[in-house]
Structure formats: C-alpha cells, structure tokens
mmCIF file of C-alpha atoms and ligand atoms in Angstrom:
data_model
loop_
_atom_site.group_PDB
_atom_site.id
_atom_site.type_symbol
_atom_site.label_atom_id
_atom_site.label_comp_id
_atom_site.label_asym_id
_atom_site.label_seq_id
_atom_site.Cartn_x
_atom_site.Cartn_y
_atom_site.Cartn_z
ATOM 1 C CA UNK X 1 -26.000 18.611 33.843
ATOM 2 C CA UNK X 2 -23.518 16.936 31.556
ATOM 3 C CA UNK X 3 -20.218 15.536 32.816
ATOM 4 C CA UNK X 4 -18.790 15.685 29.307
ATOM 5 C CA UNK X 5 -16.015 18.294 28.937
ATOM 6 C CA UNK X 6 -17.169 21.022 26.529
ATOM 7 C CA UNK X 7 -14.683 20.199 23.736
ATOM 8 C CA UNK X 8 -15.588 16.505 23.872
ATOM 9 C CA UNK X 9 -19.385 16.860 23.493
ATOM 10 C CA UNK X 10 -19.334 16.294 19.738
ATOM 11 C CA UNK X 11 -17.075 13.226 19.949
ATOM 12 C CA UNK X 12 -19.210 11.910 22.835
ATOM 13 C CA UNK X 13 -22.388 12.073 20.730
ATOM 14 C CA UNK X 14 -20.547 10.379 17.853
ATOM 15 C CA UNK X 15 -19.431 7.684 20.268
ATOM 16 C CA UNK X 16 -22.987 7.117 21.538
ATOM 17 C CA UNK X 17 -24.192 6.835 17.962
ATOM 18 C CA UNK X 18 -21.539 4.228 17.145
ATOM 19 C CA UNK X 19 -22.528 2.318 20.286
ATOM 20 C CA UNK X 20 -26.086 2.287 18.994
ATOM 21 C CA UNK X 21 -25.063 0.841 15.651
ATOM 22 C CA UNK X 22 -22.442 -1.602 16.955
ATOM 23 C CA UNK X 23 -23.189 -5.301 16.925
ATOM 24 C CA UNK X 24 -22.283 -6.577 20.374
ATOM 25 C CA UNK X 25 -18.536 -6.052 20.417
ATOM 26 C CA UNK X 26 -17.689 -2.686 21.946
ATOM 27 C CA UNK X 27 -14.001 -3.265 22.252
ATOM 28 C CA UNK X 28 -13.089 -1.713 18.918
ATOM 29 C CA UNK X 29 -15.134 1.492 19.234
ATOM 30 C CA UNK X 30 -13.002 4.540 19.950
ATOM 31 C CA UNK X 31 -14.260 6.676 22.795
ATOM 32 C CA UNK X 32 -13.400 10.282 23.720
ATOM 33 C CA UNK X 33 -10.450 10.536 26.129
ATOM 34 C CA UNK X 34 -12.389 11.687 29.216
ATOM 35 C CA UNK X 35 -14.141 8.310 29.455
ATOM 36 C CA UNK X 36 -11.083 6.122 28.917
ATOM 37 C CA UNK X 37 -9.400 4.179 31.663
ATOM 38 C CA UNK X 38 -5.760 3.131 31.588
ATOM 39 C CA UNK X 39 -6.672 -0.222 33.103
ATOM 40 C CA UNK X 40 -7.097 -3.298 30.978
ATOM 41 C CA UNK X 41 -10.148 -5.501 31.383
ATOM 42 C CA UNK X 42 -7.834 -8.422 32.161
ATOM 43 C CA UNK X 43 -7.254 -6.773 35.577
ATOM 44 C CA UNK X 44 -10.918 -6.952 36.544
ATOM 45 C CA UNK X 45 -10.548 -10.564 37.725
ATOM 46 C CA UNK X 46 -8.942 -9.154 40.872
ATOM 47 C CA UNK X 47 -12.302 -7.971 42.188
ATOM 48 C CA UNK X 48 -13.123 -11.558 43.168
ATOM 49 C CA UNK X 49 -10.621 -11.623 46.021
ATOM 50 C CA UNK X 50 -9.802 -8.118 47.188
ATOM 51 C CA UNK X 51 -11.245 -9.174 50.523
ATOM 52 C CA UNK X 52 -9.046 -12.200 51.262
ATOM 53 C CA UNK X 53 -10.664 -12.735 54.677
ATOM 54 C CA UNK X 54 -14.119 -13.145 53.125
ATOM 55 C CA UNK X 55 -12.626 -15.325 50.382
ATOM 56 C CA UNK X 56 -11.115 -17.900 52.742
ATOM 57 C CA UNK X 57 -13.802 -17.671 55.465
ATOM 58 C CA UNK X 58 -15.928 -20.609 54.172
ATOM 59 C CA UNK X 59 -12.985 -23.010 54.547
ATOM 60 C CA UNK X 60 -13.124 -22.656 58.330
ATOM 61 C CA UNK X 61 -16.796 -23.465 58.755
ATOM 62 C CA UNK X 62 -17.639 -27.089 59.501
ATOM 63 C CA UNK X 63 -21.400 -26.837 59.163
ATOM 64 C CA UNK X 64 -22.273 -27.065 55.470
ATOM 65 C CA UNK X 65 -25.297 -24.794 55.668
ATOM 66 C CA UNK X 66 -23.288 -22.105 57.466
ATOM 67 C CA UNK X 67 -20.492 -22.616 54.964
ATOM 68 C CA UNK X 68 -22.770 -22.118 51.978
ATOM 69 C CA UNK X 69 -24.022 -18.912 53.642
ATOM 70 C CA UNK X 70 -20.416 -17.755 54.025
ATOM 71 C CA UNK X 71 -19.869 -18.331 50.301
ATOM 72 C CA UNK X 72 -22.939 -16.232 49.588
ATOM 73 C CA UNK X 73 -21.600 -13.515 51.895
ATOM 74 C CA UNK X 74 -18.215 -13.496 50.140
ATOM 75 C CA UNK X 75 -19.952 -13.263 46.765
ATOM 76 C CA UNK X 76 -22.109 -10.322 47.888
ATOM 77 C CA UNK X 77 -18.966 -8.699 49.302
ATOM 78 C CA UNK X 78 -17.208 -8.828 45.910
ATOM 79 C CA UNK X 79 -19.932 -6.856 44.116
ATOM 80 C CA UNK X 80 -18.947 -3.435 45.401
ATOM 81 C CA UNK X 81 -15.448 -3.736 43.957
ATOM 82 C CA UNK X 82 -16.609 -5.392 40.740
ATOM 83 C CA UNK X 83 -19.283 -2.878 39.872
ATOM 84 C CA UNK X 84 -18.778 0.425 41.710
ATOM 85 C CA UNK X 85 -15.031 0.830 42.192
ATOM 86 C CA UNK X 86 -14.448 2.897 39.027
ATOM 87 C CA UNK X 87 -17.175 5.288 40.122
ATOM 88 C CA UNK X 88 -15.559 5.587 43.513
ATOM 89 C CA UNK X 89 -11.985 6.043 42.369
ATOM 90 C CA UNK X 90 -12.423 7.680 38.930
ATOM 91 C CA UNK X 91 -15.772 9.459 39.271
ATOM 92 C CA UNK X 92 -17.682 7.276 36.797
ATOM 93 C CA UNK X 93 -17.536 3.976 34.975
ATOM 94 C CA UNK X 94 -14.740 4.136 32.387
ATOM 95 C CA UNK X 95 -14.014 2.242 29.218
ATOM 96 C CA UNK X 96 -11.320 -0.297 30.026
ATOM 97 C CA UNK X 97 -8.452 -1.102 27.681
ATOM 98 C CA UNK X 98 -9.227 -3.970 25.368
ATOM 99 C CA UNK X 99 -6.856 -6.829 26.299
ATOM 100 C CA UNK X 100 -4.832 -8.503 23.555
ATOM 101 C CA UNK X 101 -4.641 -12.253 23.151
ATOM 102 C CA UNK X 102 -2.097 -13.669 25.588
ATOM 103 C CA UNK X 103 -2.096 -10.622 27.852
ATOM 104 C CA UNK X 104 -1.740 -11.660 31.477
ATOM 105 C CA UNK X 105 -2.256 -9.942 34.783
ATOM 106 C CA UNK X 106 -0.592 -11.474 37.831
ATOM 107 C CA UNK X 107 -0.490 -10.533 41.447
ATOM 108 C CA UNK X 108 -0.878 -11.618 45.020
ATOM 109 C CA UNK X 109 -2.425 -10.510 48.245
ATOM 110 C CA UNK X 110 -0.351 -10.836 51.388
ATOM 111 C CA UNK X 111 -2.217 -10.553 54.641
ATOM 112 C CA UNK X 112 -1.240 -11.546 58.141
ATOM 113 C CA UNK X 113 -4.120 -13.931 58.751
ATOM 114 C CA UNK X 114 -4.728 -15.317 55.267
ATOM 115 C CA UNK X 115 -1.141 -15.478 54.049
ATOM 116 C CA UNK X 116 -0.686 -15.492 50.278
ATOM 117 C CA UNK X 117 -3.554 -15.488 47.801
ATOM 118 C CA UNK X 118 -2.515 -15.671 44.142
ATOM 119 C CA UNK X 119 -4.191 -14.214 41.070
ATOM 120 C CA UNK X 120 -3.561 -15.409 37.512
ATOM 121 C CA UNK X 121 -5.645 -13.708 34.827
ATOM 122 C CA UNK X 122 -5.193 -14.219 31.083
ATOM 123 C CA UNK X 123 -6.883 -13.001 27.936
ATOM 124 C CA UNK X 124 -7.656 -16.300 26.250
ATOM 125 C CA UNK X 125 -9.694 -14.971 23.329
ATOM 126 C CA UNK X 126 -9.735 -11.664 21.490
ATOM 127 C CA UNK X 127 -12.693 -12.162 19.107
ATOM 128 C CA UNK X 128 -14.936 -12.454 21.038
ATOM 129 C CA UNK X 129 -13.062 -11.169 24.095
ATOM 130 C CA UNK X 130 -12.779 -13.722 26.907
ATOM 131 C CA UNK X 131 -10.756 -13.430 30.118
ATOM 132 C CA UNK X 132 -9.948 -16.515 32.198
ATOM 133 C CA UNK X 133 -8.668 -16.426 35.763
ATOM 134 C CA UNK X 134 -7.670 -18.486 38.759
ATOM 135 C CA UNK X 135 -7.366 -17.261 42.330
ATOM 136 C CA UNK X 136 -6.095 -19.544 45.059
ATOM 137 C CA UNK X 137 -4.918 -19.703 48.634
ATOM 138 C CA UNK X 138 -3.112 -22.933 49.499
ATOM 139 C CA UNK X 139 -2.951 -22.321 53.228
ATOM 140 C CA UNK X 140 -6.733 -22.427 53.438
ATOM 141 C CA UNK X 141 -7.218 -24.746 50.468
ATOM 142 C CA UNK X 142 -9.556 -22.651 48.380
ATOM 143 C CA UNK X 143 -9.547 -21.902 44.666
ATOM 144 C CA UNK X 144 -11.732 -19.850 42.366
ATOM 145 C CA UNK X 145 -11.641 -20.376 38.628
ATOM 146 C CA UNK X 146 -13.666 -18.770 35.959
ATOM 147 C CA UNK X 147 -13.854 -17.003 32.657
ATOM 148 C CA UNK X 148 -16.022 -14.312 31.228
ATOM 149 C CA UNK X 149 -16.922 -12.367 28.173
ATOM 150 C CA UNK X 150 -19.613 -9.822 27.373
ATOM 151 C CA UNK X 151 -22.338 -9.460 24.781
ATOM 152 C CA UNK X 152 -23.588 -5.911 24.523
ATOM 153 C CA UNK X 153 -26.599 -4.297 22.916
ATOM 154 C CA UNK X 154 -27.739 -0.697 22.958
ATOM 155 C CA UNK X 155 -31.343 0.333 23.645
ATOM 156 C CA UNK X 156 -32.336 4.015 23.507
ATOM 157 C CA UNK X 157 -30.112 5.377 26.286
ATOM 158 C CA UNK X 158 -28.794 2.289 28.037
ATOM 159 C CA UNK X 159 -26.182 -0.233 27.141
ATOM 160 C CA UNK X 160 -27.228 -3.773 28.027
ATOM 161 C CA UNK X 161 -24.445 -6.197 28.782
ATOM 162 C CA UNK X 162 -24.944 -9.906 29.143
ATOM 163 C CA UNK X 163 -22.073 -11.816 30.690
ATOM 164 C CA UNK X 164 -20.976 -15.131 29.264
ATOM 165 C CA UNK X 165 -19.103 -17.646 31.389
ATOM 166 C CA UNK X 166 -19.206 -18.623 35.029
ATOM 167 C CA UNK X 167 -17.049 -19.008 38.114
ATOM 168 C CA UNK X 168 -16.372 -22.103 40.192
ATOM 169 C CA UNK X 169 -15.247 -22.036 43.780
ATOM 170 C CA UNK X 170 -13.597 -25.161 45.184
ATOM 171 C CA UNK X 171 -12.994 -25.895 48.861
ATOM 172 C CA UNK X 172 -10.457 -28.649 49.251
ATOM 173 C CA UNK X 173 -11.122 -29.739 52.819
ATOM 174 C CA UNK X 174 -14.739 -30.591 52.055
ATOM 175 C CA UNK X 175 -14.179 -31.459 48.380
ATOM 176 C CA UNK X 176 -16.988 -29.022 47.694
ATOM 177 C CA UNK X 177 -17.790 -27.017 44.554
ATOM 178 C CA UNK X 178 -19.853 -23.893 44.054
ATOM 179 C CA UNK X 179 -21.016 -23.055 40.553
ATOM 180 C CA UNK X 180 -21.594 -19.323 40.198
ATOM 181 C CA UNK X 181 -23.394 -17.644 37.300
ATOM 182 C CA UNK X 182 -22.785 -13.989 36.395
ATOM 183 C CA UNK X 183 -25.369 -11.215 36.446
ATOM 184 C CA UNK X 184 -26.563 -9.261 33.456
ATOM 185 C CA UNK X 185 -25.934 -5.549 33.734
ATOM 186 C CA UNK X 186 -26.710 -2.298 32.061
ATOM 187 C CA UNK X 187 -24.889 0.994 31.845
ATOM 188 C CA UNK X 188 -26.919 4.047 32.815
ATOM 189 C CA UNK X 189 -25.996 7.723 32.731
ATOM 190 C CA UNK X 190 -24.421 7.486 29.289
ATOM 191 C CA UNK X 191 -26.247 10.491 27.900
ATOM 192 C CA UNK X 192 -24.798 12.713 30.643
ATOM 193 C CA UNK X 193 -21.325 11.298 30.247
ATOM 194 C CA UNK X 194 -21.457 9.841 33.760
ATOM 195 C CA UNK X 195 -21.922 6.112 33.179
ATOM 196 C CA UNK X 196 -22.521 3.663 36.006
ATOM 197 C CA UNK X 197 -23.413 -0.006 36.229
ATOM 198 C CA UNK X 198 -26.718 -1.392 37.381
ATOM 199 C CA UNK X 199 -27.132 -5.111 37.880
ATOM 200 C CA UNK X 200 -30.235 -6.914 36.718
ATOM 201 C CA UNK X 201 -31.677 -10.410 36.562
ATOM 202 C CA UNK X 202 -29.884 -12.847 38.818
ATOM 203 C CA UNK X 203 -26.956 -14.902 40.005
ATOM 204 C CA UNK X 204 -27.210 -18.497 40.999
ATOM 205 C CA UNK X 205 -24.819 -20.177 43.388
ATOM 206 C CA UNK X 206 -25.215 -23.928 43.331
ATOM 207 C CA UNK X 207 -23.187 -26.006 45.756
ATOM 208 C CA UNK X 208 -22.301 -29.668 45.320
ATOM 209 C CA UNK X 209 -23.499 -30.011 48.932
ATOM 210 C CA UNK X 210 -26.991 -29.292 47.650
ATOM 211 C CA UNK X 211 -27.389 -25.769 48.997
ATOM 212 C CA UNK X 212 -28.418 -23.163 46.491
ATOM 213 C CA UNK X 213 -28.782 -19.403 46.522
ATOM 214 C CA UNK X 214 -30.521 -17.203 43.991
ATOM 215 C CA UNK X 215 -29.741 -13.520 44.028
ATOM 216 C CA UNK X 216 -32.062 -11.115 42.244
ATOM 217 C CA UNK X 217 -30.791 -7.641 41.435
ATOM 218 C CA UNK X 218 -32.394 -4.337 40.802
ATOM 219 C CA UNK X 219 -31.404 -0.748 40.450
ATOM 220 C CA UNK X 220 -32.962 2.323 41.939
ATOM 221 C CA UNK X 221 -36.574 2.058 42.826
ATOM 222 C CA UNK X 222 -37.582 -1.512 42.194
ATOM 223 C CA UNK X 223 -37.374 -3.223 45.592
ATOM 224 C CA UNK X 224 -36.726 -0.295 47.865
ATOM 225 C CA UNK X 225 -36.030 2.960 46.063
ATOM 226 C CA UNK X 226 -32.343 2.509 46.727
ATOM 227 C CA UNK X 227 -29.593 1.749 44.251
ATOM 228 C CA UNK X 228 -27.734 -1.579 44.093
ATOM 229 C CA UNK X 229 -30.386 -3.604 45.849
ATOM 230 C CA UNK X 230 -30.697 -7.354 45.876
ATOM 231 C CA UNK X 231 -32.850 -10.068 47.308
ATOM 232 C CA UNK X 232 -31.380 -13.518 47.811
ATOM 233 C CA UNK X 233 -33.163 -16.740 48.651
ATOM 234 C CA UNK X 234 -31.223 -19.564 50.219
ATOM 235 C CA UNK X 235 -32.444 -23.141 49.786
ATOM 236 C CA UNK X 236 -31.493 -26.624 50.950
ATOM 237 C CA UNK X 237 -31.455 -29.145 48.139
ATOM 238 C CA UNK X 238 -34.513 -29.283 45.955
ATOM 239 C CA UNK X 239 -36.764 -27.794 48.607
ATOM 240 C CA UNK X 240 -38.955 -25.021 47.307
ATOM 241 C CA UNK X 241 -39.307 -23.089 50.560
ATOM 242 C CA UNK X 242 -36.329 -20.842 51.294
ATOM 243 C CA UNK X 243 -34.488 -21.266 54.604
ATOM 244 C CA UNK X 244 -33.304 -17.670 54.562
ATOM 245 C CA UNK X 245 -34.019 -14.461 52.715
ATOM 246 C CA UNK X 246 -31.203 -11.955 52.490
ATOM 247 C CA UNK X 247 -31.913 -8.476 51.225
ATOM 248 C CA UNK X 248 -30.572 -4.970 51.132
ATOM 249 C CA UNK X 249 -27.899 -3.092 49.244
ATOM 250 C CA UNK X 250 -24.796 -4.921 48.071
ATOM 251 C CA UNK X 251 -22.882 -1.645 48.211
ATOM 252 C CA UNK X 252 -24.242 -0.986 51.699
ATOM 253 C CA UNK X 253 -26.035 -2.999 54.335
ATOM 254 C CA UNK X 254 -28.013 -6.183 53.992
ATOM 255 C CA UNK X 255 -29.944 -8.281 56.472
ATOM 256 C CA UNK X 256 -30.701 -11.961 56.773
ATOM 257 C CA UNK X 257 -34.097 -13.290 57.765
ATOM 258 C CA UNK X 258 -34.493 -16.829 59.063
ATOM 259 C CA UNK X 259 -37.697 -17.938 57.342
ATOM 260 C CA UNK X 260 -38.443 -20.405 60.114
ATOM 261 C CA UNK X 261 -38.048 -18.177 63.174
ATOM 262 C CA UNK X 262 -38.663 -14.903 61.295
ATOM 263 C CA UNK X 263 -35.699 -13.434 63.157
ATOM 264 C CA UNK X 264 -33.744 -10.821 61.247
ATOM 265 C CA UNK X 265 -30.133 -9.763 61.698
ATOM 266 C CA UNK X 266 -27.313 -7.976 59.889
ATOM 267 C CA UNK X 267 -25.876 -10.063 57.042
ATOM 268 C CA UNK X 268 -23.176 -7.861 55.570
ATOM 269 C CA UNK X 269 -22.067 -4.251 55.715
ATOM 270 C CA UNK X 270 -20.037 -3.288 52.659
ATOM 271 C CA UNK X 271 -19.219 0.122 54.106
ATOM 272 C CA UNK X 272 -17.169 -1.471 56.893
ATOM 273 C CA UNK X 273 -15.002 -3.557 54.623
ATOM 274 C CA UNK X 274 -11.705 -2.297 53.251
ATOM 275 C CA UNK X 275 -10.142 -3.901 50.209
ATOM 276 C CA UNK X 276 -6.620 -5.260 50.433
ATOM 277 C CA UNK X 277 -4.509 -3.904 47.569
ATOM 278 C CA UNK X 278 -3.131 -6.487 45.180
ATOM 279 C CA UNK X 279 0.655 -6.650 44.989
ATOM 280 C CA UNK X 280 1.877 -6.489 41.404
ATOM 281 C CA UNK X 281 5.541 -6.753 40.410
ATOM 282 C CA UNK X 282 7.279 -3.499 39.454
ATOM 283 C CA UNK X 283 7.034 -2.822 35.699
ATOM 284 C CA UNK X 284 10.726 -3.457 35.051
ATOM 285 C CA UNK X 285 10.377 -6.985 36.434
ATOM 286 C CA UNK X 286 7.320 -7.821 34.353
ATOM 287 C CA UNK X 287 7.296 -9.741 31.085
ATOM 288 C CA UNK X 288 6.351 -7.729 28.006
ATOM 289 C CA UNK X 289 3.003 -9.544 27.758
ATOM 290 C CA UNK X 290 2.034 -8.518 31.290
ATOM 291 C CA UNK X 291 -0.813 -6.067 31.255
ATOM 292 C CA UNK X 292 0.583 -3.020 33.046
ATOM 293 C CA UNK X 293 3.918 -3.246 31.284
ATOM 294 C CA UNK X 294 2.376 -3.736 27.842
ATOM 295 C CA UNK X 295 -0.042 -0.831 28.289
ATOM 296 C CA UNK X 296 2.343 1.449 30.224
ATOM 297 C CA UNK X 297 2.571 4.163 27.546
ATOM 298 C CA UNK X 298 -1.131 4.082 26.741
ATOM 299 C CA UNK X 299 -2.016 4.327 30.433
ATOM 300 C CA UNK X 300 0.328 7.297 30.896
ATOM 301 C CA UNK X 301 -1.247 9.050 27.901
ATOM 302 C CA UNK X 302 -4.749 8.360 29.249
ATOM 303 C CA UNK X 303 -3.707 10.002 32.523
ATOM 304 C CA UNK X 304 -2.932 13.273 30.754
ATOM 305 C CA UNK X 305 -5.648 12.814 28.077
ATOM 306 C CA UNK X 306 -3.116 12.967 25.292
ATOM 307 C CA UNK X 307 -5.311 11.557 22.564
ATOM 308 C CA UNK X 308 -2.630 11.407 19.869
ATOM 309 C CA UNK X 309 -0.258 9.376 22.018
ATOM 310 C CA UNK X 310 -3.087 7.101 23.166
ATOM 311 C CA UNK X 311 -3.838 6.444 19.514
ATOM 312 C CA UNK X 312 -0.216 5.945 18.430
ATOM 313 C CA UNK X 313 0.635 3.616 21.318
ATOM 314 C CA UNK X 314 -2.576 1.602 20.991
ATOM 315 C CA UNK X 315 -1.984 1.138 17.283
ATOM 316 C CA UNK X 316 1.495 -0.224 17.996
ATOM 317 C CA UNK X 317 0.003 -2.989 20.130
ATOM 318 C CA UNK X 318 -2.761 -3.685 17.635
ATOM 319 C CA UNK X 319 -0.341 -3.901 14.714
ATOM 320 C CA UNK X 320 1.922 -6.230 16.657
ATOM 321 C CA UNK X 321 -1.062 -8.458 17.271
ATOM 322 C CA UNK X 322 -2.048 -8.382 13.613
ATOM 323 C CA UNK X 323 1.490 -9.400 12.660
ATOM 324 C CA UNK X 324 1.388 -12.292 15.124
ATOM 325 C CA UNK X 325 -1.924 -13.569 13.749
ATOM 326 C CA UNK X 326 -0.584 -13.286 10.190
ATOM 327 C CA UNK X 327 2.527 -15.294 11.093
ATOM 328 C CA UNK X 328 0.442 -17.971 12.774
ATOM 329 C CA UNK X 329 -1.712 -18.250 9.678
ATOM 330 C CA UNK X 330 1.325 -18.566 7.433
ATOM 331 C CA UNK X 331 2.811 -21.268 9.641
ATOM 332 C CA UNK X 332 -0.533 -22.961 10.134
ATOM 333 C CA UNK X 333 -0.238 -22.806 13.910
ATOM 334 C CA UNK X 334 -2.569 -21.645 16.651
ATOM 335 C CA UNK X 335 -1.814 -19.268 19.476
ATOM 336 C CA UNK X 336 -0.886 -21.238 22.592
ATOM 337 C CA UNK X 337 -2.691 -20.000 25.684
ATOM 338 C CA UNK X 338 -0.247 -19.629 28.529
ATOM 339 C CA UNK X 339 -2.028 -20.921 31.619
ATOM 340 C CA UNK X 340 -5.511 -21.981 30.570
ATOM 341 C CA UNK X 341 -6.916 -24.589 28.240
ATOM 342 C CA UNK X 342 -10.275 -25.044 26.594
ATOM 343 C CA UNK X 343 -11.636 -28.447 27.538
ATOM 344 C CA UNK X 344 -14.842 -30.426 27.232
ATOM 345 C CA UNK X 345 -16.905 -29.884 30.346
ATOM 346 C CA UNK X 346 -17.255 -33.343 31.829
ATOM 347 C CA UNK X 347 -17.034 -34.214 35.513
ATOM 348 C CA UNK X 348 -18.516 -32.512 38.537
ATOM 349 C CA UNK X 349 -19.041 -29.089 37.012
ATOM 350 C CA UNK X 350 -21.297 -30.261 34.258
ATOM 351 C CA UNK X 351 -23.458 -32.036 36.838
ATOM 352 C CA UNK X 352 -23.511 -28.902 38.975
ATOM 353 C CA UNK X 353 -24.585 -26.711 36.070
ATOM 354 C CA UNK X 354 -27.368 -29.160 35.366
ATOM 355 C CA UNK X 355 -28.364 -29.227 39.017
ATOM 356 C CA UNK X 356 -28.433 -25.439 38.898
ATOM 357 C CA UNK X 357 -30.673 -25.616 35.867
ATOM 358 C CA UNK X 358 -28.269 -23.695 33.640
ATOM 359 C CA UNK X 359 -27.233 -24.832 30.207
ATOM 360 C CA UNK X 360 -23.617 -25.953 30.658
ATOM 361 C CA UNK X 361 -21.069 -24.579 28.195
ATOM 362 C CA UNK X 362 -19.828 -27.288 25.874
ATOM 363 C CA UNK X 363 -16.257 -26.270 26.403
ATOM 364 C CA UNK X 364 -14.839 -24.421 29.371
ATOM 365 C CA UNK X 365 -11.573 -22.628 30.143
ATOM 366 C CA UNK X 366 -9.672 -24.339 32.931
ATOM 367 C CA UNK X 367 -6.518 -23.317 34.750
ATOM 368 C CA UNK X 368 -3.381 -25.322 34.045
ATOM 369 C CA UNK X 369 -1.687 -24.813 37.373
ATOM 370 C CA UNK X 370 1.299 -26.924 36.448
ATOM 371 C CA UNK X 371 2.006 -24.806 33.386
ATOM 372 C CA UNK X 372 1.856 -21.699 35.556
ATOM 373 C CA UNK X 373 4.084 -23.089 38.272
ATOM 374 C CA UNK X 374 6.679 -24.202 35.753
ATOM 375 C CA UNK X 375 6.885 -20.697 34.313
ATOM 376 C CA UNK X 376 8.960 -17.794 35.563
ATOM 377 C CA UNK X 377 5.689 -15.851 35.934
ATOM 378 C CA UNK X 378 4.926 -17.835 39.079
ATOM 379 C CA UNK X 379 7.666 -15.922 40.897
ATOM 380 C CA UNK X 380 5.441 -13.228 42.252
HETATM 381 C C1 0T9 V 401 -15.951 -8.684 34.505
HETATM 382 C C2 0T9 V 401 -17.274 -6.192 35.204
HETATM 383 C C3 0T9 V 401 -17.196 -6.566 33.749
HETATM 384 C C4 0T9 V 401 -15.999 -7.517 33.541
HETATM 385 C C5 0T9 V 401 -16.984 -5.284 32.876
HETATM 386 C C6 0T9 V 401 -19.316 -3.769 30.491
HETATM 387 C C7 0T9 V 401 -17.913 -3.275 30.839
HETATM 388 C C8 0T9 V 401 -16.891 -4.348 30.492
HETATM 389 C C9 0T9 V 401 -17.049 -5.590 31.373
HETATM 390 C C10 0T9 V 401 -18.486 -7.296 33.356
HETATM 391 C C11 0T9 V 401 -15.924 -8.174 35.959
HETATM 392 O O1 0T9 V 401 -15.916 -9.279 36.819
HETATM 393 C C12 0T9 V 401 -17.115 -7.276 36.222
HETATM 394 C C13 0T9 V 401 -17.522 -4.928 35.610
HETATM 395 C C14 0T9 V 401 -17.775 -3.795 34.727
HETATM 396 C C15 0T9 V 401 -17.991 -4.175 33.251
HETATM 397 C C16 0T9 V 401 -17.739 -2.971 32.354
HETATM 398 C C17 0T9 V 401 -18.576 -1.726 32.554
HETATM 399 C C18 0T9 V 401 -18.443 -1.041 31.203
HETATM 400 O O2 0T9 V 401 -18.949 0.007 30.945
HETATM 401 C C19 0T9 V 401 -17.667 -1.868 30.239
HETATM 402 C C20 0T9 V 401 -18.046 -1.593 28.759
HETATM 403 C C21 0T9 V 401 -17.257 -2.454 27.780
HETATM 404 C C22 0T9 V 401 -17.745 -0.154 28.393
HETATM 405 O O3 0T9 V 401 -16.704 0.325 28.673
HETATM 406 C C23 0T9 V 401 -18.841 0.607 27.702
HETATM 407 C C24 0T9 V 401 -18.459 1.974 27.208
HETATM 408 C C25 0T9 V 401 -18.290 3.092 28.206
HETATM 409 C C26 0T9 V 401 -18.612 4.415 27.594
HETATM 410 C C27 0T9 V 401 -19.030 3.043 29.495
HETATM 411 C C28 0T9 V 401 -18.135 3.579 30.516
#
C-alpha cells in the first residue's frame, strides 16, 4: 500500500526519477509537499544531547574502562533520536530544509541534575552542505564537537547516504578525547512513499585512553530479524580479543556480555528513556539568520502543504543567498563563518584518527568558543 496521497503520485515518481539521476547532492531536488519537513538540517545536531543525563554521565566515572563504556552507552542512546524521531513524530522520514550558508541553530537544555547544556550549530558550507556543531556542559566539563555532510547515491529502490565528518567528545577532568566516526545509512521505503533510515557498516569510537569500540549495524533480518540492530565490540588498547560484546536493538533493548565471565546483563533500554526538549528562544528574539526565524514562513506553508507559498518563500531565501555570493565575489571577499573555523588537523585528534585507523581529514571544522561568547547569540 502506498503512503503517497493520490494527487501526489505523479510528482512522487518524478521525484524518485530525479533522485536516480542526481549526482550526490540531493539538497536542490524539489520533492512533493507530503514528504517535506519544515525543519532545517542544521537542527539535527541536537540529537547528540537530547538525553543530557547520558551525555554527562561519563564525567562522573573514575574508572577509565567503565567511563569508555558509558561513552558507548551515550552514543547508542543518541541513535533513536538521530535516526527514528521523524518516523515517530511525523509518520516517516521527511526531507529536511536545506540550510543556507551562515544559518545557525542555537538552544539549551535545562535540567535539574545536569544544569545547562548548550548547543551551537552552524551551516558552514552550502556546496557541498556541511553542518558544524558544538555541545557543552561546563558544570560537568564535557564538550562534543563535530561536523557532517552527506554523499548520496541511488541504487534501484534505495538511497545510499555516506556521512562525511566525525565527532569528538572531550572530558575535561580526565583530559580525555573520544573520536567518533559516523555510520553510513540508506533510505528504504521510498517506493511506497514511507521512507525510513537503516544504518549500515559501522561506527568507531576511539578513546585517547586506549579503549576502543566498534559498532556494526544492520537492518531487518541480518543479525536477528529485528530492525535497528547492532553489535558492538569493546577493546582495551591494541588487544584483539574483545572485553565485552554489546548487542541488540539501538531503538529498543541491548545487552552486554562480559567476554571473560560470559555473564550477560542489560546494557541499555531506549524505550525507557525520554528526551529532554531543547529550549530555543522565541522567534521574535532570534536573529534573522537563526534557523527557525529564517524558515518561519516556509515551515508554516509546509504545515498546510501550500506548495506555492513553500516555493515562493524558499526562492526568497535562495535569491538572497545568491545576491550575497555575488556581492562577495565583486568585493573579492569570503563569507566569514560565525562560530567555526576550518583548521589544519594537527594535535591530539589527528593522532586519535590514526590510532583508530581512519584517514584523518586534512582540515577540520572547530568551534571558536570565544567568538560565540563574545556575540549576542550566546544569550540563550
Ligand atoms: C546528521 C541524520 C543525517 C544528518 C540526515 C540523509 C538525510 C539527511 C541527513 C545524516 C544527523 O546527525 C543524522 C539523520 C537523517 C539523515 C537524513 C535522512 C534523509 O532522508 C535525508 C535525505 C537528504 C533526504 O531527505 C532524502 C529524500 C527524502 C525523500 C527521504 C525522506
């Protein structure tokens, strides 16, 4: 049965055909209204810390092995929000709004135990699209930084999406880094108009303490016949025998097996965890380059599936951007990123990437916290 509304079946097939002939960048393809979301991709950075308790938990663990396991648990806990939340709230995966260069999304989580956790997300490149973000909690001394883009390719009925970029978690108290790679994914259910994400391949979490976790993903049927399954191996240093094996569903329950004692226990239950909503300033207090304010009219039109207004309002933003780029060219200047800078990857992260066996990016986007704190945007 198709989830495509009857009048949109033609446009949906046209859209699928343009997906098939597109060369990696999906952002510019127009999709029928029923599949559009009024949320910009720059917002998706929030999924890393919607569970502030899991985010800060590693900072309170003195034992480094236990701490690395807590980082793994937090990471597993983020997956449900990252990859299934549109299905849960909107009925299927939706096509996010394509962020413009310089678009920012800011917010904070306020919880009784964890205090304030801050999110700064910025679109730092438009062609190809790249979003950079920083999330930090000063009370617990933890910070996550990262950036990501996507390379897509279409094969028969699925859309394959490779993620570019990585995330780095830093724990101040132990001066410890965790280098996190991003999984590849594919979009299923496209033909029926009910797209959903399946993760594939793996994620690597390499700690500067030496601990390392590899997480392998699969969709329905590969490991267990259930969707969203994973199998993680947890290692100390260069050792080739895993200390623990963690497996199950990242959107449900997973268990941890101690490879030495062969004892098994519950690792994480995603169904018991409730996300803490991010607090975002009211629209009238936001700058015009802030995501929700900039896209306000488009988002409202998406809500009521008013295709003409979506088109008119989107074009306004796109034309504005074209004008900006033209001006920059005339003046021979480059767009100044607000809170991130592209730097040569020297220092501890390069070593960590090498330790993890991943090819380090030559240049990486890093948060300029001072620039952020000196701006009015830091008044959240
Ligand atoms: C980083 C995440 C990412 C962004 C999204 C592929 C995708 C854009 C990128 C990778 C986040 O940390 C995690 C989750 C979901 C990813 C999105 C799923 C998706 O479908 C979109 C792409 C661009 C589309 O919208 C494809 C067209 C559409 C018809 C499918 C709904």
